[in-house]
Coordinates of C-alpha atoms and ligand atoms in Angstrom, one line a residue:
Chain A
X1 CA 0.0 0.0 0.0
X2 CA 1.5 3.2 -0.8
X3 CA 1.1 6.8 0.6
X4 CA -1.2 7.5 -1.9
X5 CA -4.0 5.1 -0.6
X6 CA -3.7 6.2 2.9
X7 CA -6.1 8.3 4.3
X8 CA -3.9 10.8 5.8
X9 CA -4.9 14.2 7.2
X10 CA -3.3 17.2 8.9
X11 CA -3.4 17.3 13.0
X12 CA -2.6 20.9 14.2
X13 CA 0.5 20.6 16.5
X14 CA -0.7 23.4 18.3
X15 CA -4.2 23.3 18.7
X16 CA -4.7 19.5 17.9
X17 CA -7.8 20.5 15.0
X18 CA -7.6 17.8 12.5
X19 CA -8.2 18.7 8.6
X20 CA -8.0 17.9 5.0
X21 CA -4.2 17.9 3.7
X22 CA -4.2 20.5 1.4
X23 CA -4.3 23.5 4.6
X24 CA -1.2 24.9 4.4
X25 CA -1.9 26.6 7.9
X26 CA -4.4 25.6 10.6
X27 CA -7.8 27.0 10.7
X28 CA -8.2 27.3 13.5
X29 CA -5.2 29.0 15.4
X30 CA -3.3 29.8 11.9
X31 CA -0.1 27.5 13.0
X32 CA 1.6 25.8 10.2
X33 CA 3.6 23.2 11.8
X34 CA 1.2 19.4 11.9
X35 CA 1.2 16.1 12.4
X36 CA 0.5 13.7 9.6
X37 CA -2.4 11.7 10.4
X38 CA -3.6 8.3 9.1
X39 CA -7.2 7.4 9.1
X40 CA -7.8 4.3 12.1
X41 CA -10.2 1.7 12.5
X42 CA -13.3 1.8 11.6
X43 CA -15.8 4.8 10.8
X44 CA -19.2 5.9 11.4
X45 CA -21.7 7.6 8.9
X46 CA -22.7 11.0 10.0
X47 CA -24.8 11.8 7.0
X48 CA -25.5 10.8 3.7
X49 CA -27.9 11.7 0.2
X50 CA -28.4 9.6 -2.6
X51 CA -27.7 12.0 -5.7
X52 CA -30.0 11.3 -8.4
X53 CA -28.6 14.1 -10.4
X54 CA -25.0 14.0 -10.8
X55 CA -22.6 16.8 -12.6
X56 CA -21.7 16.1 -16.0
X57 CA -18.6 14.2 -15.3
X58 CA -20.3 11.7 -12.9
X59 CA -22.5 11.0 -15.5
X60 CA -21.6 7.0 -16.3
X61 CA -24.0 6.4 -13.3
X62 CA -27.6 7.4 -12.9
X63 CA -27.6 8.4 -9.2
X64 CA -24.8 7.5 -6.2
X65 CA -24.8 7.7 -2.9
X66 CA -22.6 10.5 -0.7
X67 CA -21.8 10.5 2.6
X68 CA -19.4 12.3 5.6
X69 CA -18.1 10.2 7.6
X70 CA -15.8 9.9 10.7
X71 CA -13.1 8.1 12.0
X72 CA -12.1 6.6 15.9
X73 CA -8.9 9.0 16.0
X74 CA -11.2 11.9 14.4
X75 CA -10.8 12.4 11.1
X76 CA -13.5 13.4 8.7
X77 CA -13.9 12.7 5.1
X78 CA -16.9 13.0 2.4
X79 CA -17.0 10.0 -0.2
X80 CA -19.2 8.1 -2.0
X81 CA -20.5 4.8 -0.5
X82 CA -20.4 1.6 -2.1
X83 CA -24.2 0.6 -1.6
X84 CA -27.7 2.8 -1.6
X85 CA -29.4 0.2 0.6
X86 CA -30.1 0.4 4.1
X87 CA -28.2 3.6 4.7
X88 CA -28.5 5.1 8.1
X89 CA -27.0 7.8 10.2
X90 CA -24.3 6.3 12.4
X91 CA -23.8 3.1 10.6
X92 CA -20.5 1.2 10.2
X93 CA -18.2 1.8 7.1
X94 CA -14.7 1.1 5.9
X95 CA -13.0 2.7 3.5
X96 CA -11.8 0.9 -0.1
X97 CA -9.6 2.6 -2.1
X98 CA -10.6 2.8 -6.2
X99 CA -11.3 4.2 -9.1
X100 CA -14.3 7.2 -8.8
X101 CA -14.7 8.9 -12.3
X102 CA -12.6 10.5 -15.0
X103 CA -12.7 14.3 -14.9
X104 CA -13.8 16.9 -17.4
X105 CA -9.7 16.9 -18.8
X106 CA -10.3 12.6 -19.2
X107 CA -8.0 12.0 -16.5
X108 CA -9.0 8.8 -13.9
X109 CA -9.9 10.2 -10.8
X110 CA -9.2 7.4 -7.7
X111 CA -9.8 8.0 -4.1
X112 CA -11.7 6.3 -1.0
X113 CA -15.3 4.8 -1.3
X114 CA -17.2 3.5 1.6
X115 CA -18.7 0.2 2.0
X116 CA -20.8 -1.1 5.4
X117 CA -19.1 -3.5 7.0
X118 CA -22.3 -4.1 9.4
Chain B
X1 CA -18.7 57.4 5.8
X2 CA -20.8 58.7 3.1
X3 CA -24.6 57.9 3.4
X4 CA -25.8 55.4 0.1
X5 CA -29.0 55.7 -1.5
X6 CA -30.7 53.6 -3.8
X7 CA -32.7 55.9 -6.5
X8 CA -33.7 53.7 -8.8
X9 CA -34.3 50.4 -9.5
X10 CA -34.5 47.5 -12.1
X11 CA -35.8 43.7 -13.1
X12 CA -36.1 41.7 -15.8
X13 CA -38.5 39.1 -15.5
X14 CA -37.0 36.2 -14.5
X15 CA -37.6 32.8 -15.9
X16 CA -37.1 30.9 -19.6
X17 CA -36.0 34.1 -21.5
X18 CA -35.3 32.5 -25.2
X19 CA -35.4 35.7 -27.0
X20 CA -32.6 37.8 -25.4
X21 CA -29.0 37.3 -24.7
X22 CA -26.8 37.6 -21.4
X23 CA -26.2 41.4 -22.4
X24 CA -29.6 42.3 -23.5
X25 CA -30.4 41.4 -20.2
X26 CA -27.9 43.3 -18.5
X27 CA -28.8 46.3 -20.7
X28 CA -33.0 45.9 -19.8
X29 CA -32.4 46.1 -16.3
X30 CA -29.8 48.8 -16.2
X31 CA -31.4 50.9 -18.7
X32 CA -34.3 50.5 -16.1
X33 CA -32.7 51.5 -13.6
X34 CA -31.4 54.7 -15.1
X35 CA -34.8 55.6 -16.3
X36 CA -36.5 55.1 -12.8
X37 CA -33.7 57.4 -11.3
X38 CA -34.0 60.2 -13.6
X39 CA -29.9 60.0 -13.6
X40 CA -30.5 60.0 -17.4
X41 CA -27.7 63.1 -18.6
X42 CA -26.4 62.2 -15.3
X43 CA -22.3 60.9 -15.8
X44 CA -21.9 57.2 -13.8
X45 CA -18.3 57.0 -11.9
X46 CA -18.5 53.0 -11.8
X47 CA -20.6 50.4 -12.7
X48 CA -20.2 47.1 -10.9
X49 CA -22.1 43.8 -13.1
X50 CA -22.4 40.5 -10.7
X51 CA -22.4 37.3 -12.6
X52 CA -20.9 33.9 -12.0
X53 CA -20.6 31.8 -15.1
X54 CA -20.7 34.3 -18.2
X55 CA -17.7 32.9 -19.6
X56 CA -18.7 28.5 -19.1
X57 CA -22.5 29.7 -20.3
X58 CA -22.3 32.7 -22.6
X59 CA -18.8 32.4 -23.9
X60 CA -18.3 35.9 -23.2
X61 CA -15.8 37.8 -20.4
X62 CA -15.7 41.4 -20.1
X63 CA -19.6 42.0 -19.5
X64 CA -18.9 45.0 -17.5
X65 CA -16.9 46.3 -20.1
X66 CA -19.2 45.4 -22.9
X67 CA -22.2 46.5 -20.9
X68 CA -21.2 50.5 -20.5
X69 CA -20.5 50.0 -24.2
X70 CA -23.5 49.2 -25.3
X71 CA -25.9 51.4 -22.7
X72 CA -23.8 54.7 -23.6
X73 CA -22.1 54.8 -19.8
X74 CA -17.9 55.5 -20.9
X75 CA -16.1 56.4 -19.8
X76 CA -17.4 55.1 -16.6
X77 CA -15.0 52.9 -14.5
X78 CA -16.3 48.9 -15.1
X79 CA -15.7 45.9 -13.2
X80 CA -16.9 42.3 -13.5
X81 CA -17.4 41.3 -9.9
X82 CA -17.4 36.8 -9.1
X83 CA -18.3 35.5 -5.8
X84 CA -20.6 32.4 -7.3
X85 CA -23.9 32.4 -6.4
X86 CA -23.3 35.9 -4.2
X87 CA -22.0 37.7 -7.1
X88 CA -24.9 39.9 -7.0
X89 CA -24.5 41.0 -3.4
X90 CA -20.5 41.1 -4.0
X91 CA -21.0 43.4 -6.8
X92 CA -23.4 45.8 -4.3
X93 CA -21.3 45.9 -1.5
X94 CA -18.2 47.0 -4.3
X95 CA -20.9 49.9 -5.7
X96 CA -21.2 50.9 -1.8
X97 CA -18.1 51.1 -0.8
X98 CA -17.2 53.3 -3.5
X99 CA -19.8 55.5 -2.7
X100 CA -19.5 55.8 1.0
X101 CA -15.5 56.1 0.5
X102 CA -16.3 59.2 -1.5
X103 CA -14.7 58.1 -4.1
X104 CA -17.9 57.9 -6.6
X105 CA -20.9 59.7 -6.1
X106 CA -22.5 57.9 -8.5
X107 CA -22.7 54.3 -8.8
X108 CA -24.5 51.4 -11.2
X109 CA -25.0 48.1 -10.2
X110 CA -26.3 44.8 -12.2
X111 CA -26.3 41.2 -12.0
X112 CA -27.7 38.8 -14.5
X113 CA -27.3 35.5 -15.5
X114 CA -28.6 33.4 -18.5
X115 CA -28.6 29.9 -17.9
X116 CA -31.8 28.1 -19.4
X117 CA -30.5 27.5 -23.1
X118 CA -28.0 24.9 -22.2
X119 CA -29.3 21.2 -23.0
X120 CA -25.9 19.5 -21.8
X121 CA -27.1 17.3 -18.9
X122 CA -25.4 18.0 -15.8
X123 CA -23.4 20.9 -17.2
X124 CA -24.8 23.4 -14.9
X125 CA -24.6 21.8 -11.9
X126 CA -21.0 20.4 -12.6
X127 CA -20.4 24.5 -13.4
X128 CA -21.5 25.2 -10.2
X129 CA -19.9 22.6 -8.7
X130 CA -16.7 24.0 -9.5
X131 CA -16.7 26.3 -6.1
X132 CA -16.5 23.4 -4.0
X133 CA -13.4 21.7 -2.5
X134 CA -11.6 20.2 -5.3
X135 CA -10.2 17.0 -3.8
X136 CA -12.0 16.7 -0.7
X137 CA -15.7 17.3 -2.1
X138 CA -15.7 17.9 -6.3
X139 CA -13.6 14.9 -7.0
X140 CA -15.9 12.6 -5.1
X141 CA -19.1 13.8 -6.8
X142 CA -20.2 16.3 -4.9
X143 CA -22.2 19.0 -6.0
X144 CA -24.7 21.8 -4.2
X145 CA -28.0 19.8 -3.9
X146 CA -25.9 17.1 -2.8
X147 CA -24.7 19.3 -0.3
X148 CA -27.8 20.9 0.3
X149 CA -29.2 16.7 1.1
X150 CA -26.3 16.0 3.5
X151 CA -27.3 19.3 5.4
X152 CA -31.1 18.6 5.1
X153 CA -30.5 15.0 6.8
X154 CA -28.4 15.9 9.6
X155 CA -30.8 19.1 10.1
X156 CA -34.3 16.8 10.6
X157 CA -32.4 14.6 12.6
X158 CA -30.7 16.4 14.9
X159 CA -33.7 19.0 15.7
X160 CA -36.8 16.7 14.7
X161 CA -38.2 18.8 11.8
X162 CA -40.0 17.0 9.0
X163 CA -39.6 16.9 5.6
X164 CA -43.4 18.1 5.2
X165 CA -42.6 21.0 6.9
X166 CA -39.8 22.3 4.7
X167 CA -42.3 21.7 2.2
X168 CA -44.2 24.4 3.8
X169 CA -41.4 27.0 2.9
X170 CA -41.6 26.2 -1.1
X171 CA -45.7 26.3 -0.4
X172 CA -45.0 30.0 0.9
X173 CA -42.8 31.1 -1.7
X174 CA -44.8 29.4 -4.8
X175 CA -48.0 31.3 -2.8
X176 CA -45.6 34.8 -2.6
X177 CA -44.2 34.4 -6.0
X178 CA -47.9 33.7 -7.5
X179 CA -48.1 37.7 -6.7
X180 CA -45.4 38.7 -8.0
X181 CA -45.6 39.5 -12.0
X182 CA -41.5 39.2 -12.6
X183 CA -41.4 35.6 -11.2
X184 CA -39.8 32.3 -12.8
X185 CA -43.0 30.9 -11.3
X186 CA -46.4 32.9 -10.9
X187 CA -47.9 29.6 -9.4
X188 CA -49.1 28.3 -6.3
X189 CA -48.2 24.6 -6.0
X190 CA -51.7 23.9 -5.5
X191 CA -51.9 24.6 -9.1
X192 CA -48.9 22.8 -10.2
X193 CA -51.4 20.0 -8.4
X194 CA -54.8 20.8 -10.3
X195 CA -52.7 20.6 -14.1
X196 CA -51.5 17.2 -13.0
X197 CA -54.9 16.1 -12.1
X198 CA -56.0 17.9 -15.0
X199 CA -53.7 15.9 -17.3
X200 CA -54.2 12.5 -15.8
X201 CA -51.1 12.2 -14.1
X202 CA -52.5 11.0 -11.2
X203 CA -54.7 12.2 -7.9
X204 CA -53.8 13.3 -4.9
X205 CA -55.9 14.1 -1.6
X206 CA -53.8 16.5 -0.3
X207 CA -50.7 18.6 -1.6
X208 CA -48.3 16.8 0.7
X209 CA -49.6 13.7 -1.0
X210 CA -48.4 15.0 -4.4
X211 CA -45.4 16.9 -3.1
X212 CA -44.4 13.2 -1.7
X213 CA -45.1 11.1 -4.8
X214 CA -41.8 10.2 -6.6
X215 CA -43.9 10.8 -9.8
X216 CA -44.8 14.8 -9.6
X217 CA -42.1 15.7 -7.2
X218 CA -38.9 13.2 -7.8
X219 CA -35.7 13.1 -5.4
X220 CA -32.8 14.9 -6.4
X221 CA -30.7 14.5 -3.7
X222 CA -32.2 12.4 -1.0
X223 CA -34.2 13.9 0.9
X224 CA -34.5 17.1 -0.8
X225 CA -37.0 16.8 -3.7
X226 CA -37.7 18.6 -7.0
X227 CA -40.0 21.1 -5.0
X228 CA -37.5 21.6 -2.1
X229 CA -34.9 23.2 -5.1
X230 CA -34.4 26.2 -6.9
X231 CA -34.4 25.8 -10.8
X232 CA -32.0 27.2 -13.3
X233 CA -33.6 31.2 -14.2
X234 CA -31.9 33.9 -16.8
X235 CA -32.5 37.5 -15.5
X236 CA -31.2 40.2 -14.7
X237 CA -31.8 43.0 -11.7
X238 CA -30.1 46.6 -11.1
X239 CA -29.4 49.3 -8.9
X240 CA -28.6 53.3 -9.1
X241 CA -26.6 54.4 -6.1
X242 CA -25.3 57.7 -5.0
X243 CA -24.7 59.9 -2.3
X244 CA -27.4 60.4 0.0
X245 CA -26.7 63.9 -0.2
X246 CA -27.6 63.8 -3.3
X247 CA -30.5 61.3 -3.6
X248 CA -33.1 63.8 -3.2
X249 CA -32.1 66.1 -6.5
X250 CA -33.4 62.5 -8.7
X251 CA -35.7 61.0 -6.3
X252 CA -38.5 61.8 -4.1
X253 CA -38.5 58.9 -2.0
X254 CA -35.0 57.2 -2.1
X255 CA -34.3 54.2 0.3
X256 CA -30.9 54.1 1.9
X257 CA -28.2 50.9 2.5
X258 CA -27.4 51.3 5.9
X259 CA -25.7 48.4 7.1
X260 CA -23.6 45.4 5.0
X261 CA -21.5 42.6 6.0
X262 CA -19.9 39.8 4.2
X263 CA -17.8 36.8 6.0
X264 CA -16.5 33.3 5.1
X265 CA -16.3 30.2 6.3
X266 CA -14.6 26.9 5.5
X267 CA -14.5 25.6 1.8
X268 CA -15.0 21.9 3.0
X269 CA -18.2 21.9 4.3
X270 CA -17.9 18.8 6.7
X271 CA -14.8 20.7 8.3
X272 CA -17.5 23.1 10.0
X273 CA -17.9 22.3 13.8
X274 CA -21.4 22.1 13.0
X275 CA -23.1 21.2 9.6
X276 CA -26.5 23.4 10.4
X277 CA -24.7 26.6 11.5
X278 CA -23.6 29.2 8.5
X279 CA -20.9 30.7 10.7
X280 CA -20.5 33.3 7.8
X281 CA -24.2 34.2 8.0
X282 CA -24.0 35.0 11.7
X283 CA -20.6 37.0 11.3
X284 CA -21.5 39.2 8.0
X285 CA -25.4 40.1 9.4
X286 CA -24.1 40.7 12.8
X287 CA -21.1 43.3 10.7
X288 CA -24.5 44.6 9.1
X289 CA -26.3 45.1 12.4
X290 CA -23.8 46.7 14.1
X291 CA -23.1 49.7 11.2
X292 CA -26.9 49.9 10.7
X293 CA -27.7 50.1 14.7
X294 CA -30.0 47.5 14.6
X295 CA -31.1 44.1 15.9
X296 CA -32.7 41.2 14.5
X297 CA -36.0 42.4 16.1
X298 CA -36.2 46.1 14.1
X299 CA -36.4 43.9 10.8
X300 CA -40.2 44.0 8.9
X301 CA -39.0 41.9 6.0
X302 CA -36.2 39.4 4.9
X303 CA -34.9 38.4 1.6
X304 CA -32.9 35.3 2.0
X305 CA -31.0 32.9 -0.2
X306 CA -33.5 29.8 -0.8
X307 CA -31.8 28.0 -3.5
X308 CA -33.0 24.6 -1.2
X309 CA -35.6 25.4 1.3
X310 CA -33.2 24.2 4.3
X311 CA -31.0 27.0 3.7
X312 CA -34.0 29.7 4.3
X313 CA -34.7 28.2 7.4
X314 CA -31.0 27.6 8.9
X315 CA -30.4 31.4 7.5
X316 CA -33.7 32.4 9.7
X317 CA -31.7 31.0 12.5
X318 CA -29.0 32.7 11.4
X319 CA -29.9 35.8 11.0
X320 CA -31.0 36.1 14.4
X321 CA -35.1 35.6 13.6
X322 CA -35.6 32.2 15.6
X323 CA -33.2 30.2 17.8
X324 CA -31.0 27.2 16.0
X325 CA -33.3 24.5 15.4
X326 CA -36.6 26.2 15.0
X327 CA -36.4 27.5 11.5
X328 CA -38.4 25.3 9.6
X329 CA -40.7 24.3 12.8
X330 CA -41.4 28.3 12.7
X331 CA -42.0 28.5 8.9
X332 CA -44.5 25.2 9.1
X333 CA -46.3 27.3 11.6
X334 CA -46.9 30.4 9.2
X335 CA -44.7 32.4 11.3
X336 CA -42.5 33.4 7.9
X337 CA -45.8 34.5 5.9
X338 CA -46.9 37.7 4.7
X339 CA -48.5 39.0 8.1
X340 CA -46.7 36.4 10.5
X341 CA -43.9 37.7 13.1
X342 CA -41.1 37.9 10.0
X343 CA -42.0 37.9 6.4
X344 CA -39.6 35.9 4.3
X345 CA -39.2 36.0 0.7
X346 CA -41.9 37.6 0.0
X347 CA -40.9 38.1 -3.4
X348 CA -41.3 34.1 -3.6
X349 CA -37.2 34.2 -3.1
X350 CA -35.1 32.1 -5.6
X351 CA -37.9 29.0 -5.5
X352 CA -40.4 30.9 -7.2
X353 CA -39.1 34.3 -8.2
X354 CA -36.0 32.0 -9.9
X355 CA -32.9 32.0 -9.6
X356 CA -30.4 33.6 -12.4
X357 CA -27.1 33.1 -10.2
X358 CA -25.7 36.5 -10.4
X359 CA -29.1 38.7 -10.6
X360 CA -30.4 37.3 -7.1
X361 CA -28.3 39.6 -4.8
X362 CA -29.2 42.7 -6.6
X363 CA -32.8 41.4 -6.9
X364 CA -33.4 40.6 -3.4
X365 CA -32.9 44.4 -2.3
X366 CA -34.9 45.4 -5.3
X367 CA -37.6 44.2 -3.6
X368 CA -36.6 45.5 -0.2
X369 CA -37.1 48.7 -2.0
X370 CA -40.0 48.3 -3.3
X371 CA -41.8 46.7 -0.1
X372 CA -40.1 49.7 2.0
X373 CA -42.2 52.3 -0.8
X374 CA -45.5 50.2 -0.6
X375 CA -44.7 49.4 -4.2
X376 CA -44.9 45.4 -3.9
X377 CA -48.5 45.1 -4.7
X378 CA -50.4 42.0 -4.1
X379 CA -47.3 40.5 -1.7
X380 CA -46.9 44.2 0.2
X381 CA -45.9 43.6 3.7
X382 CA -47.8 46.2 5.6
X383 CA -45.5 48.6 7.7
X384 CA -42.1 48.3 6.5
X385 CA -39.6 50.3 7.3
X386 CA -36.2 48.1 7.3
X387 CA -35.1 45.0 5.3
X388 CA -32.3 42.8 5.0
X389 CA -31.1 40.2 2.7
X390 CA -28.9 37.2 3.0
X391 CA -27.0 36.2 -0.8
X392 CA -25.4 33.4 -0.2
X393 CA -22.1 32.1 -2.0
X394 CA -19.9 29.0 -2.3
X395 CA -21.9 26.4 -0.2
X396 CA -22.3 29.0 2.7
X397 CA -18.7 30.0 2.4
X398 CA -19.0 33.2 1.4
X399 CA -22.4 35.3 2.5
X400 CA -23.4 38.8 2.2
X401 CA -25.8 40.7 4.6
X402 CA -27.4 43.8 3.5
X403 CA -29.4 45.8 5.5
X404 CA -31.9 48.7 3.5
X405 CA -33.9 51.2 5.1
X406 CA -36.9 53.8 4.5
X407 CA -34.7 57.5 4.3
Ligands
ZN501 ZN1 -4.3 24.9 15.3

């Protein structure tokens, strides 16, 4: 597994606030020193929608299903999930790493799904 | 400061507008504008055009430049102002602080959008999308209404609202927007319900029944439905500012902008503390209260930014009108009516009146001047005095508060 399938995000080493990798400093008290962070266990849905009407790119499916979800050690992430059945708010879910869509320039597009592992 | 008036006003009626162009719109409402201010030998300092996507739906750039062109306004300064769905209110808050600087004494402002000719499927909505996280939210799929659903969800959960009673919000503004003759939709959705019956479609015993049937009202993005979601408009809606010193040479009755704030808020959405706050709302109308010396409870009338009927009621919250979780309990309960405690969208905000991205900031305090003159007609909101507006950009992360009131 290399970096690139890990589920990493930024932990403040000031404050502690945990967020996406791409802050260059933190949101919260502006520090710019962190902790890389790697996604543990298990996480829980917070809350989903089923998109029946999906931007142009995401077109090569009729409708999917989006959801936020969070990890044990805190981090957050949005992604699609695997299945439309049974959803509900504070279900189990893992993450699987694969292919999502090609964007608008034709280029493949992977990154974490969600699947229940109840 | 310099005091800002609003002398004159303009709006294109919104909707499916096949016969005229980005720029002719543009040009209708500003030429409107002009002519209701009696500013017509007058020279404009600036003019300021809001609108999001001229370039991805238009092929054009430059529409500010183009626009003072066309209308006879050089060589007045011209900028193209872009904050997404909030370019409208961007583009105001630009003509009044040029004003109240002193820097310009005399000020245009327009937004507009034209939207309804494209056919691509999805190419709107992926447009749009484009103001959303790039890796943590675009990438993934993730587009407003899906947004907009996760919101929704977590809101009815958390504060046990139902999904009927956000229904009741697009009721009121399809009931508001029925009175209003520059609307996307003049139509209550009781009517909507009648044509389908009318045509066969099927029967209903109530209009919850039909506004719950997958049929008439599908899912877009679960659980908002077709009714709970702003459609795409073209339009176009305009302003003359000046100096309040001034106002009274052009206009007997001008109505001033006495308050505006605008604040952001984080670009990920799920990276908020809390999904059903707008922390940007509650900074940028508190910024507006505090230069207007006002509270929440000296407002008559509120335009706010509908494009899904959760947002009105979490901007309600907000705003400061009804505590955090009691939005859409209060609108079910007739409190946001014409003649409740707070009138919202009165107008039939951007469910019924539509929603041409760029013209809905400048046409929300349109019709805070209108309602503050008694000129709103059939959806007049009796005793107004003081209005404000919420124009909302990104998914909440970049929101205007203007607050207008009687001179
Ligand atoms: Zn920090």
């Amino acid at each position: 597994m290399n970096s690139g399938e890990k589920l990493i995000a930024k932990k403040c080493k000031k404050c502690g606030f945990i967020q996406h990798k791409d802050h260059i400093r933190c949101l919260k008290c502006k520090n710019d020193t962190f902790d890389m962070i790697e996604a543990q266990g298990g996480c829980k849905l917070i809350t989903y929608t089923i998109l029946n009407v999906p931007p142009l790119e995401f077109r090569d499916k009729p409708s999917y299903a989006l959801g936020v979800v969070q990890f044990e050690n805190g981090i957050k992430a949005l992604g699609q999930i695997e299945s439309q059945k049974n959803l509900k708010v504070g279900m189990k879910l893992a993450p699987v790493y694969k292919k999502i869509c090609n964007n608008l320039d034709g280029k493949e597009i992977n990154d974490f799904v969600f699947k229940s592992i109840e | 400061m310099k005091k800002v008036a609003i002398i004159g006003v303009g709006h294109t009626k919104f909707g499916v507008l096949e016969n005229q162009d980005l720029m002719d719109l543009l040009c209708d409402a500003s030429l409107e504008a002009i002519n209701d201010s009696n500013t017509n030998d007058e020279n404009f300092d600036s003019v300021y055009v809001g609108s999001m996507c001229p370039e991805t739906f238009n092929h054009i750039s430059g529409v500010a430049n183009a626009l003072v062109d066309r209308i006879g306004l050089l060589p007045a300064a011209a900028d193209h102002i872009k904050n997404g769905p909030a370019s409208g209110g961007s583009a105001i808050k630009a003509g009044f602080q040029a004003i109240a600087s002193g820097i310009n004494s005399m000020v245009l402002v327009v937004g507009g959008e034209k939207m309804t000719h494209i056919t691509t499927p999805g190419l709107v909505t992926s447009a749009i999308a484009t103001i959303t996280h790039p890796k943590a939210e675009r990438s993934h799929g993730a587009s407003l209404p899906s947004l907009a659903g996760l919101l929704t969800r977590v809101y009815l959960e958390k504060y046990d609202a139902k999904l009927d009673w956000l229904s009741d919000i697009s009721i009121k503004n399809h009931k508001n927007g029925a009175s209003n003759p520059l609307a996307h939709f003049q139509r209550t959705i009781e009517s909507f319900m009648e044509s389908a019956i009318k045509k066969g479609k099927g029967s209903w015993n109530n209009i919850y029944e039909f506004l719950n049937d997958d049929k008439t009202n599908p899912i877009i993005a679960d659980p908002l439905r077709l009714f709970h979601i702003c459609s795409i408009s073209d339009g176009a809606a305009a302003l003359v500012l000046c100096n309040a010193e001034l106002a009274k040479k052009y206009c007997e009755n001008p109505v001033l902008i006495t308050g505006i704030g605008q604040a952001t808020d984080t670009q990920i959405v799920y990276e908020r503390d809390d999904l059903t706050v707008l922390n940007a709302l509650r900074e940028s109308s508190n910024q507006a209260y505090k230069m207007a010396k006002k509270t929440p409870e000296d407002i008559d009338v509120a335009e706010l930014h509908d494009a899904f009927e959760i947002l009105e009621a979490v901007e309600s919250e907000d705003i400061g009108f009804f505590k955090k979780g009691e939005g859409v309990r209060a609108a079910h309960e007739g409190l946001t009516e014409i003649g409740g405690k707070i009138p919202i969208n009165p107008s039939g905000g951007l469910k019924a009146r539509g929603h041409p991205l760029g013209a809905t900031g400048v046409a929300q305090v349109v019709e805070l001047f209108w309602q503050i003159r008694g000129e709103a007609g059939k959806r007049q909101v009796s005793d107004v005095n003081t209005g404000i507006t919420c124009n909302f950009g990104g998914f909440g992360n970049n929101i205007l508060s203007i607050i207008v009131e009687g001179m």
